[in-house]
Coordinates of C-alpha atoms in Angstrom, one line a residue:
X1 CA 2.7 4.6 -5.2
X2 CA 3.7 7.2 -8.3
X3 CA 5.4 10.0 -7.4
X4 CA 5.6 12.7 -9.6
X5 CA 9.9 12.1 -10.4
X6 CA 8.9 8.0 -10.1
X7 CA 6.0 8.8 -12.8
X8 CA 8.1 11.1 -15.1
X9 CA 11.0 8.3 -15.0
X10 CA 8.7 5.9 -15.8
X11 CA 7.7 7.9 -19.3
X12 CA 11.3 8.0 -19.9
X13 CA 12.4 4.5 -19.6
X14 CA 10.6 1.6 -19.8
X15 CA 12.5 -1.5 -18.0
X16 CA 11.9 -5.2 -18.6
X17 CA 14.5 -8.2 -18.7
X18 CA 16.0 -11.2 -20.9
X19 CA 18.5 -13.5 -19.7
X20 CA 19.1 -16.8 -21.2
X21 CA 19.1 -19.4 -18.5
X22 CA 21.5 -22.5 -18.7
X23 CA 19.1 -25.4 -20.8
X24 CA 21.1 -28.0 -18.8
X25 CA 20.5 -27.0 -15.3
X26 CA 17.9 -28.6 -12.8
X27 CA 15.8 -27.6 -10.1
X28 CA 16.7 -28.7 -6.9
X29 CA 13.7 -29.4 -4.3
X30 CA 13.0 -25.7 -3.0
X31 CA 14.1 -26.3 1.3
X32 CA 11.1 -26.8 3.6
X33 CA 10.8 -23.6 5.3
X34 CA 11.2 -23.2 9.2
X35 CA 8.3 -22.6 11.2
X36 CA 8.5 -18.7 11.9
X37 CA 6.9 -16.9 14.9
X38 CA 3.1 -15.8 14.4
X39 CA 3.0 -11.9 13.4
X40 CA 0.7 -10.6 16.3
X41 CA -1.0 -8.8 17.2
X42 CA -3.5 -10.1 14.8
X43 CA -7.5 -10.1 13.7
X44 CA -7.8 -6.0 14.6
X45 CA -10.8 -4.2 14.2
X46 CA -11.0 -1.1 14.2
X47 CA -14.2 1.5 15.8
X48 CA -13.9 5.0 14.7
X49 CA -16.0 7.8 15.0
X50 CA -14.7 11.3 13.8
X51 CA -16.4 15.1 13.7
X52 CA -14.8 17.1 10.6
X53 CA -15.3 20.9 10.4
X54 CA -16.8 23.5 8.1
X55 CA -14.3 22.3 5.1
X56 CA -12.7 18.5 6.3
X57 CA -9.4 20.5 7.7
X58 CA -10.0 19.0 11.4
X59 CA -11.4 15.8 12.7
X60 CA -11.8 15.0 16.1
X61 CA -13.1 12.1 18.0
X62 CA -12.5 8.5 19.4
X63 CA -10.9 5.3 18.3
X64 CA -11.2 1.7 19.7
X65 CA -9.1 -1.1 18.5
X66 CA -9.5 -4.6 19.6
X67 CA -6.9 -7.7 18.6
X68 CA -5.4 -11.0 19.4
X69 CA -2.3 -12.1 20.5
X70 CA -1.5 -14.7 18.3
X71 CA 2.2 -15.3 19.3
X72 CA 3.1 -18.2 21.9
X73 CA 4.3 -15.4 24.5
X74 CA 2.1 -13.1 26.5
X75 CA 1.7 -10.2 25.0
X76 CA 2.5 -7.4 27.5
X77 CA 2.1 -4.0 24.9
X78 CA 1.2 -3.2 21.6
X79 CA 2.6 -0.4 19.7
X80 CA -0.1 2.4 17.2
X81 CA 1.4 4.3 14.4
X82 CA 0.8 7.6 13.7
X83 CA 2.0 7.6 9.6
X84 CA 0.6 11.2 9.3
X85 CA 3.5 12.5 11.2
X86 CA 5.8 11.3 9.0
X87 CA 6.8 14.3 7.1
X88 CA 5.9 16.7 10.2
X89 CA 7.7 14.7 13.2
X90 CA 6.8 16.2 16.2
X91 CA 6.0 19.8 15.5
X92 CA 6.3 23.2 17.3
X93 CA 3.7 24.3 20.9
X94 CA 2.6 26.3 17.4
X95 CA 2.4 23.9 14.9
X96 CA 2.1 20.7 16.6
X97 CA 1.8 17.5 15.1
X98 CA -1.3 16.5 12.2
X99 CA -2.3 13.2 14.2
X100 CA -1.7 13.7 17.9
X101 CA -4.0 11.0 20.4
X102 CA -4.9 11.3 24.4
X103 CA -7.0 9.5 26.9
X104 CA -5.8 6.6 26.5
X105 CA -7.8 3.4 27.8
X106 CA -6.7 0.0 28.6
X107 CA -3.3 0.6 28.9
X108 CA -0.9 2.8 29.9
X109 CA 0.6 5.1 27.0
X110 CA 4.7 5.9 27.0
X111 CA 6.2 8.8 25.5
X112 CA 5.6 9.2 21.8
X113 CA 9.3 7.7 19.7
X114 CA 10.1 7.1 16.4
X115 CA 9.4 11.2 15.4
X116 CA 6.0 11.1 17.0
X117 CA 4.7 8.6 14.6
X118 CA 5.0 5.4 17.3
X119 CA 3.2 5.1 20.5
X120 CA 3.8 2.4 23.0
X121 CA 0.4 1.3 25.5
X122 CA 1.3 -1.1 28.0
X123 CA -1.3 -3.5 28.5
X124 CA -2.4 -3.6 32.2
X125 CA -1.8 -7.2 32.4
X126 CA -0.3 -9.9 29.9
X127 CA -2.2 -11.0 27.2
X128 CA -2.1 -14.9 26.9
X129 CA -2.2 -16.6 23.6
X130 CA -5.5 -16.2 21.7
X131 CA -6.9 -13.9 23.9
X132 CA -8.6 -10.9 22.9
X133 CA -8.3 -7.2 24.4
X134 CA -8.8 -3.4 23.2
X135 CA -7.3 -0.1 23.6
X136 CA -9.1 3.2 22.5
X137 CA -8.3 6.4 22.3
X138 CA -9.1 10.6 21.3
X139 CA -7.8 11.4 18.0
X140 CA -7.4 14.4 16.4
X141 CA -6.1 14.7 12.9
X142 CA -5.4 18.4 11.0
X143 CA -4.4 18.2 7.2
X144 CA -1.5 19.7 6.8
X145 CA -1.5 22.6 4.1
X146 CA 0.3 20.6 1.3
X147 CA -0.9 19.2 -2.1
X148 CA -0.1 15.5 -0.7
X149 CA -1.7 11.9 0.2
X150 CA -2.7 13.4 3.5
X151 CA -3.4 17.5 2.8
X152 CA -5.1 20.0 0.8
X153 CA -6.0 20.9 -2.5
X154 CA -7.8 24.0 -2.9
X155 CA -11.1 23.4 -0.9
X156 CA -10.2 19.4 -1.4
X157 CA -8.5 17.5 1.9
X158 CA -7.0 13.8 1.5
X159 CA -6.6 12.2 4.3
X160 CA -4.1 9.2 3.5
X161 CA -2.1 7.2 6.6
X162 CA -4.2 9.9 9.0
X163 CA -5.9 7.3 11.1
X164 CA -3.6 5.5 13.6
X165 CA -3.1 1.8 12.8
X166 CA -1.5 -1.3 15.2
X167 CA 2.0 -2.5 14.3
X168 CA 3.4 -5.6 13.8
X169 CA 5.4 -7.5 16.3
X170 CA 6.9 -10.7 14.5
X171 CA 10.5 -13.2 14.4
X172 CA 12.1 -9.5 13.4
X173 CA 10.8 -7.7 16.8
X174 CA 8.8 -5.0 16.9
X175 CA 8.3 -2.8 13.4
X176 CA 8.9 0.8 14.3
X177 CA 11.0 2.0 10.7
X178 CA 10.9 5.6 10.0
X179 CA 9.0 7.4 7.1
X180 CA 12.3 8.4 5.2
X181 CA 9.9 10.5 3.2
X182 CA 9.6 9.1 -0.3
X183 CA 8.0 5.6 -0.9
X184 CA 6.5 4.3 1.7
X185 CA 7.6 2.0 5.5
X186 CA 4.5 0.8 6.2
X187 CA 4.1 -3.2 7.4
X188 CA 0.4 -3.9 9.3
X189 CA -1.9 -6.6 9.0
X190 CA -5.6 -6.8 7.6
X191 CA -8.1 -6.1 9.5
X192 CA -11.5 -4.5 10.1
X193 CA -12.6 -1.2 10.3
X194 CA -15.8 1.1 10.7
X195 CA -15.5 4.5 10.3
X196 CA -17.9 7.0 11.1
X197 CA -17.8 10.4 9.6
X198 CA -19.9 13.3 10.8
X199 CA -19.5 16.3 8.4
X200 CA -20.9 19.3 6.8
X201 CA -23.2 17.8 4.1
X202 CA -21.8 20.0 1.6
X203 CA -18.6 17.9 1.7
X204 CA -18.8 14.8 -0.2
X205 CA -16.3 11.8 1.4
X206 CA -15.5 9.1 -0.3
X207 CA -13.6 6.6 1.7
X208 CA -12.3 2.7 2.0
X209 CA -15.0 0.4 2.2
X210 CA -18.6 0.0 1.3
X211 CA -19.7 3.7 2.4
X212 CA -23.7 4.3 3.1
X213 CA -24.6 8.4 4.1
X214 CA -27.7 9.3 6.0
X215 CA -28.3 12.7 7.5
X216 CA -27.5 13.8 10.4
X217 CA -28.1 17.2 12.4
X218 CA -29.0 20.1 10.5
X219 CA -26.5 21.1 7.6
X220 CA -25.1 17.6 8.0
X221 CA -24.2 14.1 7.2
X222 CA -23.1 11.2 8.5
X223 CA -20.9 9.1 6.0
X224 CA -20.5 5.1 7.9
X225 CA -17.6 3.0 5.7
X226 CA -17.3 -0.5 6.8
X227 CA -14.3 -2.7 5.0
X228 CA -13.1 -6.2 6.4
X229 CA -9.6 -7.9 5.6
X230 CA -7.7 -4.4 4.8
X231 CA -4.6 -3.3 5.9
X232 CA -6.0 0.9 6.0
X233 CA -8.3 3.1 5.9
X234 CA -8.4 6.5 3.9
X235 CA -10.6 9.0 2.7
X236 CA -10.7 12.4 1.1
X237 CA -13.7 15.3 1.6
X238 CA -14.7 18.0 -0.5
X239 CA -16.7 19.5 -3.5
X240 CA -16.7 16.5 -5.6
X241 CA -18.1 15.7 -9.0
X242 CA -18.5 12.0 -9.1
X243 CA -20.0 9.1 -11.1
X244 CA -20.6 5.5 -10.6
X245 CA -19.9 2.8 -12.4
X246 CA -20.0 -1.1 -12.6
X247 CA -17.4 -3.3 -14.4
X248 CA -18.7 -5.9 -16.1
X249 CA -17.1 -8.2 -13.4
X250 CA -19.4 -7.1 -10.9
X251 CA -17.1 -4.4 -9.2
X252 CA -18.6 -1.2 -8.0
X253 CA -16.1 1.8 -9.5
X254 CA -16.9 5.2 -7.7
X255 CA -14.9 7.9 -9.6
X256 CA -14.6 11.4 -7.6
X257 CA -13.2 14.4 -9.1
X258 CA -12.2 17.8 -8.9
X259 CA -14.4 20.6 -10.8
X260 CA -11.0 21.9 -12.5
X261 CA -9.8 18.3 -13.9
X262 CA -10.1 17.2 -17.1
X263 CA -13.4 15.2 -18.5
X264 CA -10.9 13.9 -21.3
X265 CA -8.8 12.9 -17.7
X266 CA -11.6 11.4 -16.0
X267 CA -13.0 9.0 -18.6
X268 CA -9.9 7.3 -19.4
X269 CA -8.7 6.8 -15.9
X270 CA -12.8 5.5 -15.4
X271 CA -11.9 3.3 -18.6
X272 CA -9.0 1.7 -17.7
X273 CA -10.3 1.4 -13.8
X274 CA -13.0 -0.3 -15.7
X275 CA -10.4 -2.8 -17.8
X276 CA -7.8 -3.4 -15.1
X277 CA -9.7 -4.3 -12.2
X278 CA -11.6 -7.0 -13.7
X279 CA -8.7 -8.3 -15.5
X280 CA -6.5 -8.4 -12.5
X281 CA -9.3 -10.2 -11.0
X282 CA -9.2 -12.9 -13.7
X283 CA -5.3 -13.2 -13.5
X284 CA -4.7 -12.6 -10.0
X285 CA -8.0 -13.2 -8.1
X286 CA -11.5 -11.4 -7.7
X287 CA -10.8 -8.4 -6.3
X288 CA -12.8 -8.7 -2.7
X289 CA -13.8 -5.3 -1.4
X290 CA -16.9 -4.9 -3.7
X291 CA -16.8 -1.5 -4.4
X292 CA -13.5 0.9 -5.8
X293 CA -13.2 4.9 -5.1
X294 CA -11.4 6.5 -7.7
X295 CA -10.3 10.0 -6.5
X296 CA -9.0 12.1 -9.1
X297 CA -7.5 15.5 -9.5
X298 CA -5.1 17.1 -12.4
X299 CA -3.1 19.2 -9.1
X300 CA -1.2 16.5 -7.7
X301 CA 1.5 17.3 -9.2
X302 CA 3.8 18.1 -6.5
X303 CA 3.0 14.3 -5.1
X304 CA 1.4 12.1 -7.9
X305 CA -0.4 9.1 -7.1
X306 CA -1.3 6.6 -4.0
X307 CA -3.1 3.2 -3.3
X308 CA -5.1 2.8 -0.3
X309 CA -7.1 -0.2 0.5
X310 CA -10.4 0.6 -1.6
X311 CA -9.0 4.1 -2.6
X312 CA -7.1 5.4 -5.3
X313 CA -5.7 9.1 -5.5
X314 CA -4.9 9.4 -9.0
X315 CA -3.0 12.8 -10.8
X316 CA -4.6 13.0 -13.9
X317 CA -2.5 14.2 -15.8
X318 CA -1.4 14.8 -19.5
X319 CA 1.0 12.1 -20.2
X320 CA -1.1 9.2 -18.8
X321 CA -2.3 8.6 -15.0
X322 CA -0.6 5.7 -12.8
X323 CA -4.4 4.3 -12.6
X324 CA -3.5 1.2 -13.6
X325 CA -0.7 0.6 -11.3
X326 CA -2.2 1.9 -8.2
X327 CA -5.2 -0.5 -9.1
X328 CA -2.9 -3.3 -9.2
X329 CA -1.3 -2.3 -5.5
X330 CA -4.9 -3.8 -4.5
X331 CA -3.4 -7.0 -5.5
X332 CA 0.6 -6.5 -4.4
X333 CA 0.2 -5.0 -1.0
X334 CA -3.1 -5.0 -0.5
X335 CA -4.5 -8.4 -1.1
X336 CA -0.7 -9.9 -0.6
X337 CA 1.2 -8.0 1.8
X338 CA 4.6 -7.1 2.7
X339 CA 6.9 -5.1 4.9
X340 CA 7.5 -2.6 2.2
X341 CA 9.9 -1.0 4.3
X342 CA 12.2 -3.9 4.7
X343 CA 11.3 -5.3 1.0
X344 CA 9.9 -2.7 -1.2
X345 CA 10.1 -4.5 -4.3
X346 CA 7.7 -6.8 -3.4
X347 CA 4.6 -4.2 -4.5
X348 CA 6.5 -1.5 -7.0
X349 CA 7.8 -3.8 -8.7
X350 CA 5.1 -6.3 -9.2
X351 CA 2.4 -3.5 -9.5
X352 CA 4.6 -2.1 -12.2
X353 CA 4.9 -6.0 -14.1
X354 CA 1.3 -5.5 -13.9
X355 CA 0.5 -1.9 -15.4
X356 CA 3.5 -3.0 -18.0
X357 CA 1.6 -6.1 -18.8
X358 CA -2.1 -4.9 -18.5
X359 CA -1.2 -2.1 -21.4
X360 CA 1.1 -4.9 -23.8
X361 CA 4.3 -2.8 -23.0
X362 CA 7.0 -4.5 -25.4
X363 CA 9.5 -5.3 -22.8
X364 CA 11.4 -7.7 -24.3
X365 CA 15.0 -5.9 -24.6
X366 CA 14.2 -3.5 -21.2
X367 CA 16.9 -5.7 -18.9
X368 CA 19.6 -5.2 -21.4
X369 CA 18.4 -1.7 -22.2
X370 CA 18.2 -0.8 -18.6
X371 CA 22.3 -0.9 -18.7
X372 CA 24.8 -1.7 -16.0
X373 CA 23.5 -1.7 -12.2
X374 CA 23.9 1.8 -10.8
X375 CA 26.3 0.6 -8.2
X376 CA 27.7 -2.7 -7.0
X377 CA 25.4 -2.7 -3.7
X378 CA 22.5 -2.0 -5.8
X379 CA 19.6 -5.4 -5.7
X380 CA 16.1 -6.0 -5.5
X381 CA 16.2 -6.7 -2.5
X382 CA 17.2 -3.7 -0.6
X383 CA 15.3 -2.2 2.0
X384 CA 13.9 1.7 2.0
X385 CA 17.1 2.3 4.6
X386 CA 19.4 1.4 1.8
X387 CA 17.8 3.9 -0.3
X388 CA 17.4 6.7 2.4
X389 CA 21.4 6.1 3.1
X390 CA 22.9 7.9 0.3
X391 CA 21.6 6.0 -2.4
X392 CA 18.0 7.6 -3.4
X393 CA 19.0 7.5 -6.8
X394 CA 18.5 4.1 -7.5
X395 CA 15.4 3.9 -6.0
X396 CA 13.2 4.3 -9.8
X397 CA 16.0 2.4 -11.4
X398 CA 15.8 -0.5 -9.2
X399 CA 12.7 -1.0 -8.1
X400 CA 10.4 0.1 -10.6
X401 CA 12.5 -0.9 -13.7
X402 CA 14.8 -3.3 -12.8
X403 CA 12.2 -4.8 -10.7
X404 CA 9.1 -4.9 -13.1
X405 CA 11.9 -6.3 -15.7
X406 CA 12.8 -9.0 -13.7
X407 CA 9.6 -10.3 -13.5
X408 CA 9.3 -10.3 -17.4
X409 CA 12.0 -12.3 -17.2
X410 CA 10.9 -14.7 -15.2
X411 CA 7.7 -14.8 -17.2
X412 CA 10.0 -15.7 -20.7
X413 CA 12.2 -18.2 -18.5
X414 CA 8.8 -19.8 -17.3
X415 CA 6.5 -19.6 -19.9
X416 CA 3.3 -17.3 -19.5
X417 CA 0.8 -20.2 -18.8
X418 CA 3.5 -21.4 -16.2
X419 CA 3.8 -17.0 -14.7
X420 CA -0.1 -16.8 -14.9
X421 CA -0.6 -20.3 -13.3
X422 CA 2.3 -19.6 -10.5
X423 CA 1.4 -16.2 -9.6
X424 CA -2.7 -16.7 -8.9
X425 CA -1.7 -20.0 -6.9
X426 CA 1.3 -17.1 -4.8
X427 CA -1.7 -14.6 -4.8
X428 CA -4.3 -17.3 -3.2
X429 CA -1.7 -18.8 -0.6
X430 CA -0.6 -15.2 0.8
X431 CA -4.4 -14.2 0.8
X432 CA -5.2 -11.0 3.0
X433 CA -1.8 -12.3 4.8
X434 CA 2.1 -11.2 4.2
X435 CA 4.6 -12.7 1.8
X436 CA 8.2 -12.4 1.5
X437 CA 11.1 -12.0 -1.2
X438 CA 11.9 -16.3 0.2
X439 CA 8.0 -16.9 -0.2
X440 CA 8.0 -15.7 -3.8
X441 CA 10.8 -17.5 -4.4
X442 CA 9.8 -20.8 -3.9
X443 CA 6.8 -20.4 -5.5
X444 CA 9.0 -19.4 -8.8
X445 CA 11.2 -22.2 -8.5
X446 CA 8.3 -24.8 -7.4
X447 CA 6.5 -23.6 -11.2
X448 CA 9.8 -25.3 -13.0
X449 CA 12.2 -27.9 -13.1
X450 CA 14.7 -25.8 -13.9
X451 CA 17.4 -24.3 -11.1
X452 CA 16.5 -20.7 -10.6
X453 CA 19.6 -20.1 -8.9
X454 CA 21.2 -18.2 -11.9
X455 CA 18.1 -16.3 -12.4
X456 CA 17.8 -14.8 -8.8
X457 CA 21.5 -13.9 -8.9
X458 CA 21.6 -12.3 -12.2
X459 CA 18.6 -10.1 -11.0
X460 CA 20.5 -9.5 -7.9
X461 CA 17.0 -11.3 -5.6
X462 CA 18.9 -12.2 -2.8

């Protein structure tokens, strides 16, 4: 993600590293590492079918989720977020809550924690290892009335984090972090989804997947959007222009945009859609989904920009749209996933390498340029509560710059055959699954003989 204040720091300072690394020092063997607990539960799949109204403000209907236990224990509950109550918690008997759920089937639900964005459903009976069930529920979703990933602009709605989506259970317990209301906490697994649609067919919808439309009652249409190994599901509705497009690596681009953006706006965020995705593919690994939406508008300025699985939201804007970096979040977080509330800079940072190294950024001087640490607690590797406890200010600094420098770095101390080779071989082994800062660490240190030791705790990656 770009905010608006990460995008406008971004223009200001651009961060990248140098550190001379001792010539004489030797890799030790990277330690084998211990077995860890399965994340469960795993393999969802996801059945949704959702009414919107006259202008894609309200969508009601029902949602079935099916998945395995994949840990050694019996699984006795599961836990569904409901992200789209992040900012709104639990609401007012007047304004209640955007995403609120009921009739709950195949387990027994427990009051809703976490500021209304976890729900607990017991399972009536343990599930064994490797054993499949399902829960369902009624969903109803209202956009709040805010220019954000999930609400309105003029007569558009976005509907980013709305859908409820199974949490992760793993070595660390049960994920249930807070939205602390910048960045993002989320931590789920890939899975697979198909999402019905029924709307007014004046409302055009993109959404994740590959999307087919065929009418349905009079004045309608129904829009079906199928996707397999992603971790969400969003889509927007409204009176969009749009164009297709195909890359010339075979990936379907479908650009959406507002009637009041820019044309100038829209073909260079279409061009470097076109560029980036098929070079990302080369360096990283095709990209899998097939087919890209690009939704695009130049009034997100109060919020900026957000990856979804298959979905972009993209400000437009004057000084140069965040098109490239949310296009590499289909890589870091998407296609390799982490907790990115326990280890955030494991997609900012590397989506930011990216954009930096997609557009030849000259970032040769940026870890000596970026100055002193902003405090002596500051490192990579803090989590979003580190951030959200007093120290929001080094959030940019850190993660973005500091991060995407570090990785520079690391590309001058390895050699750039050496970073290209290591990082498709870390993108293929975490495939659709979830990597860690210890993960990406050992791949570094397996691409050299050297002892990385110094590096990681110059660049504070503890």
């Amino acid at each position: 993600m770009i905010s608006l204040g990460i995008r406008r720091a971004l223009l200001l300072a651009l961060a990248s590293v140098m550190l001379c690394v001792p010539q004489t020092a030797t890799a030790q063997p990277p330690p084998a590492p211990a077995p860890a607990p399965a994340a469960t539960p795993d393999r969802p799949s996801y059945e949704v079918s959702l009414r919107g109204d006259a202008d894609g403000s309200h969508w009601t209907g029902r949602q079935t989720v099916s998945f395995r236990n994949s840990a050694r224990t019996p699984l006795r509950s599961v836990d569904i977020r409901l992200w789209g109550n992040g900012a709104d918690g639990c609401g007012t008997p007047e304004a209640p809550s955007p995403v609120r759920v009921g009739r709950v089937a195949g387990g027994t639900p427990r009051p809703l924690t976490v500021d209304c964005t976890a729900l607990q459903i017991d399972l009536p009976a343990p599930l064994p290892y490797g054993a499949r069930t399902s829960v369902s529920f009624d969903v109803a979703i209202t956009v709040p009335d805010r220019v954000h990933r999930f609400g309105k602009d003029g007569a558009h709605r976005y509907l980013g984090n709305a859908l409820p989506l199974l949490s992760v259970r793993d070595a660390q317990g049960r994920h249930l972090d807070p939205d602390v209301g910048f960045g993002e906490s989320f931590h789920t697994l890939t899975g697979d989804f198909r999402v019905v649609l029924d709307h007014p067919g004046a409302l055009v919808v993109p959404a994740t997947g590959t999307t087919t439309r065929r009418a349905g009652a009079p004045g309608r249409t129904v829009t079906t959007s199928v996707a397999h190994g992603v971790r969400d599901f969003a889509w927007a509705a409204g009176p969009f222009l749009s164009e297709t497009v195909t890359t010339p690596g075979g990936v379907r681009l479908n650009a959406y945009w507002t009637a009041a953006t820019s044309p100038e706006g829209v073909a260079v965020d279409l061009k470097d859609a076109v560029g980036s995705v098929d070079a990302f593919g080369k360096r990283f690994g095709h990209y899998p989904y097939g087919e890209l939406d690009l939704v695009m508008s130049d009034n997100l300025d109060e919020f900026g920009s957000m990856e979804f699985p298959g979905l972009v939201l993209l400000w437009t804007e004057p000084e140069g749209s965040a098109v490239v970096h949310e296009i590499a979040h289909q890589w870091f977080y998407g296609i390799v996933g982490n907790d990115q509330f326990a280890s955030p800079w494991l997609d900012e940072s590397f989506a930011q390498y990216a954009n930096q190294s997609y557009y030849g950024a000259d970032t040769t001087t940026c870890w000596e340029d970026a100055g002193a640490w902003p405090s002596d607690t500051a490192a990579l590797t803090r989590p979003m509560s580190y951030y959200a406890d007093g120290h929001r200010s080094e959030y940019v600094r850190v993660v973005y710059h500091r991060g995407s420098c570090a990785l520079h770095d690391l590309e001058r101390t390895l050699g750039t055959p050496a970073m290209t080779a290591m990082l498709r071989d870390y993108v293929r082994d975490h495939w659709l699954g979830v990597s860690t800062t210890s993960d990406f660490k050992r791949a570094a240190q397996a691409a050299t003989p050297r002892d990385l030791t110094p590096f990681w705790t110059e660049h504070r990656i503890h």
